[in-house]
mmCIF file of C-alpha atoms in Angstrom:
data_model
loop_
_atom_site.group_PDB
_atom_site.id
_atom_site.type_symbol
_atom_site.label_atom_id
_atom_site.label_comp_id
_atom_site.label_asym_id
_atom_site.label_seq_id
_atom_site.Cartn_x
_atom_site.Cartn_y
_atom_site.Cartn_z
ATOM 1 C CA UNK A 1 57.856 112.045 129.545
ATOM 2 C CA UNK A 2 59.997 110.027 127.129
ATOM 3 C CA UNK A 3 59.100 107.223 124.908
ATOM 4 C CA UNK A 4 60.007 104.969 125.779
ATOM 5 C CA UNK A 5 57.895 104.144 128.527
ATOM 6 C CA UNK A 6 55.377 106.179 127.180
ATOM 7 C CA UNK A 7 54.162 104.372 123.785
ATOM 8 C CA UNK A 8 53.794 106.628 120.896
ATOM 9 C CA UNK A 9 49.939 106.491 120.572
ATOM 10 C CA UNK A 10 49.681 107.215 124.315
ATOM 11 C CA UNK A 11 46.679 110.247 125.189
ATOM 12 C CA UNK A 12 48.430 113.207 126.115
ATOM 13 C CA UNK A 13 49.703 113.883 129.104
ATOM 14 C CA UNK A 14 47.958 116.736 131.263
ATOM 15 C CA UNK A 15 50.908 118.670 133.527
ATOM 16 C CA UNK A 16 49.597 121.547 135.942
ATOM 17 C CA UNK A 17 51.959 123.859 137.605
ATOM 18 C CA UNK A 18 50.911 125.041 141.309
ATOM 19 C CA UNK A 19 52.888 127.574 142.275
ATOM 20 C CA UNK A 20 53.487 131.229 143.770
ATOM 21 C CA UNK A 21 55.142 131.959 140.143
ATOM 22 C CA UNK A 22 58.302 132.845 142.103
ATOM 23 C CA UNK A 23 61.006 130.497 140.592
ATOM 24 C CA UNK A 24 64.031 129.599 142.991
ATOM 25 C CA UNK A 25 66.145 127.627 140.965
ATOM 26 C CA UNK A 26 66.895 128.481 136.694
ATOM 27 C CA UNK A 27 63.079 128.102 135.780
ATOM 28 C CA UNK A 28 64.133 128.734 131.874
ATOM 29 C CA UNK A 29 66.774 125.593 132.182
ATOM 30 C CA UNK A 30 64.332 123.496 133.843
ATOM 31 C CA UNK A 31 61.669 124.469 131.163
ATOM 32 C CA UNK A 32 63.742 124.181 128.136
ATOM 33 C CA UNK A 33 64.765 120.784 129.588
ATOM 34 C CA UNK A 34 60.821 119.558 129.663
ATOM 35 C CA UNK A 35 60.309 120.957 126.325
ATOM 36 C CA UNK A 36 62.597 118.674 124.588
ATOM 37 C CA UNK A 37 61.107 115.498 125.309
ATOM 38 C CA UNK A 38 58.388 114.878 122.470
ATOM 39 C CA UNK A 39 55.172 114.535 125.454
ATOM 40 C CA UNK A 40 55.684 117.629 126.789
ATOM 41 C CA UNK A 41 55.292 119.333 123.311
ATOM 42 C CA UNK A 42 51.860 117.159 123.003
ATOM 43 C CA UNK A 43 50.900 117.593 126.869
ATOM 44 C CA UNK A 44 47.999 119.596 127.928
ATOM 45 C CA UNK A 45 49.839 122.259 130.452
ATOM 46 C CA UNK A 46 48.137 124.069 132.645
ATOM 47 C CA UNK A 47 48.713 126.175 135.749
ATOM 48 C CA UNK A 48 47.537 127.354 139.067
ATOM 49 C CA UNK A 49 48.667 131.120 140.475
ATOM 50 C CA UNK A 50 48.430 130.655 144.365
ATOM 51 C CA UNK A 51 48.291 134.149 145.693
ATOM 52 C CA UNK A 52 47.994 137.704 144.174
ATOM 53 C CA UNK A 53 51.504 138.608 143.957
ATOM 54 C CA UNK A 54 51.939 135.123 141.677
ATOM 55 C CA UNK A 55 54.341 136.183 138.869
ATOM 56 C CA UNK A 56 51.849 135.068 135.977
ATOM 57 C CA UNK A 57 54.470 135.943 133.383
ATOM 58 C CA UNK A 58 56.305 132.778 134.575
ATOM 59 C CA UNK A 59 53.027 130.844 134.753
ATOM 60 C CA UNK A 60 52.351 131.706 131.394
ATOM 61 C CA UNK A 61 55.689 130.421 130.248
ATOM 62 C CA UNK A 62 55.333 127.017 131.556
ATOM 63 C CA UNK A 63 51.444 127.099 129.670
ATOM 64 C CA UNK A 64 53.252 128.170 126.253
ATOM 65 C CA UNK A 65 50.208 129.234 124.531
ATOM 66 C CA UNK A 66 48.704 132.681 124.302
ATOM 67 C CA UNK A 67 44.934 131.338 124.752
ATOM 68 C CA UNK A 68 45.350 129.848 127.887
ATOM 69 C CA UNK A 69 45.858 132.312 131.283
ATOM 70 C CA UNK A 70 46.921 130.848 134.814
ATOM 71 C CA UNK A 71 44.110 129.834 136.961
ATOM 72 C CA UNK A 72 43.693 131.874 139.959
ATOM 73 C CA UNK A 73 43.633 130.586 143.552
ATOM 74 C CA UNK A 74 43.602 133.625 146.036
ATOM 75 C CA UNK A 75 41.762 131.177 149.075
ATOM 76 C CA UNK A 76 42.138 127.806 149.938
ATOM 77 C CA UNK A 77 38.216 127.044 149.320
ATOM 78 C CA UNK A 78 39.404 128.371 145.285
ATOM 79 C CA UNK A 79 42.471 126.418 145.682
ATOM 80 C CA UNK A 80 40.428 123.239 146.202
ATOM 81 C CA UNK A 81 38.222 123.897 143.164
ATOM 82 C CA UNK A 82 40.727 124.493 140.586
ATOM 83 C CA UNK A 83 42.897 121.501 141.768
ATOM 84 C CA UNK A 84 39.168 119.413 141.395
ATOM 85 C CA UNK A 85 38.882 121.103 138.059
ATOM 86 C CA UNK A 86 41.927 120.343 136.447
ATOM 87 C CA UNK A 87 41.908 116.488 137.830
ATOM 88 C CA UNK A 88 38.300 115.923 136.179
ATOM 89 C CA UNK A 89 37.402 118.115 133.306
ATOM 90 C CA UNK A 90 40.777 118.944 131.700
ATOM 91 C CA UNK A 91 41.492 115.346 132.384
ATOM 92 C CA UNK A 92 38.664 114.010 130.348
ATOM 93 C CA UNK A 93 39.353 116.917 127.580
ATOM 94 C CA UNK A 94 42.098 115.080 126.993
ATOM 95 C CA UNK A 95 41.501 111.663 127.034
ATOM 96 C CA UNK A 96 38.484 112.593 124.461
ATOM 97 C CA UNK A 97 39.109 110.042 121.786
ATOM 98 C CA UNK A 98 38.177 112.579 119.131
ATOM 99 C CA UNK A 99 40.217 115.089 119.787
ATOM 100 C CA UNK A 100 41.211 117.829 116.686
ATOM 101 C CA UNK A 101 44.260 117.701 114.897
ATOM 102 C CA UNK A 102 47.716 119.280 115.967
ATOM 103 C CA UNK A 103 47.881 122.761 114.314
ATOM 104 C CA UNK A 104 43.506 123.210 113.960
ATOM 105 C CA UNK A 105 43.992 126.244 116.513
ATOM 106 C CA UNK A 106 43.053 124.383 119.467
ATOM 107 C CA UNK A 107 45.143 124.591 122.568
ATOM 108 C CA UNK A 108 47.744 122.926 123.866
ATOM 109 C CA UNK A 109 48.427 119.908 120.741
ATOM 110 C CA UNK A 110 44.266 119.465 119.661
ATOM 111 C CA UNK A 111 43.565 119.019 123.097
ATOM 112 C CA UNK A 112 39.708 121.149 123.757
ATOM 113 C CA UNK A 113 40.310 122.580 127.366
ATOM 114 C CA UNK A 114 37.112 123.339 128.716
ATOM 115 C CA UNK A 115 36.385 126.802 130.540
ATOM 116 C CA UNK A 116 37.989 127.343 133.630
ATOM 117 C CA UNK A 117 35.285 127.467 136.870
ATOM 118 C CA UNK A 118 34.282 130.275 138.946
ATOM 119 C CA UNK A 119 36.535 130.724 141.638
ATOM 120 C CA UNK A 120 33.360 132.244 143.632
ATOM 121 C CA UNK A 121 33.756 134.307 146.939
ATOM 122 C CA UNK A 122 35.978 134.133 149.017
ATOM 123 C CA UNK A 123 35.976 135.045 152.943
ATOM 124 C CA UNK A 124 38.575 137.387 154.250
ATOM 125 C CA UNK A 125 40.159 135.426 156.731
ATOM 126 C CA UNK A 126 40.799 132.911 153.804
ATOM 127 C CA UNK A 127 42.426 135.345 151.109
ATOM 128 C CA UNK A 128 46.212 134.486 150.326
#
């Protein structure tokens, strides 16, 4: 996340969080530690609440702007399709050449982040 290697004119980076939003370690040390390198200010950040009892408080944290919420992933089968989703469409949101400027109201440094998929139903046997 540092330049260098990553060259100034570089398409943002897109980082996605998977996790039960239950931090082990200092979460706010490891955070403020990301934010200080210059990409992860421009990166696209996104992340995925596995379970219903994810803390999405922490979630949001890591995502650092109000418009975006954490994704939800209650199954595996909803699992899958957000881990598809963020590895395709948010992917090519960002490597858009035209993307807006920093500060036009867009999420997450200019970057358009298209809308989330339906996380559909879900069988019983399969709900986290």
């Amino acid at each position: 996340m540092k330049m260098p290697p990553m060259p100034e004119r570089a398409l943002p980076p897109v980082l996605v969080l998977l996790s039960d939003g239950q931090p082990t370690d200092d979460f706010g040390s490891g955070l403020n530690l990301l934010m200080e390198q210059p990409w992860a200010k421009k990166a696209v950040r996104l992340a995925i609440a596995i379970g219903q009892d994810a803390d999405r408080e922490v979630l949001q944290k890591f995502i650092g702007h109000p418009e975006l919420r954490p994704l939800e992933a209650n199954s595996p089968e909803q699992l899958i399709k957000k881990i598809k989703w963020v590895s395709t469409q948010v992917v090519k949101a960002a490597s858009a050449p035209a993307s807006p400027a920093a500060g036009t109201g867009e999420p997450s440094g200019g970057v358009p982040v298209p809308v989330p998929v339906d996380s559909g139903p879900t069988s019983a046997d399969d709900v986290w």
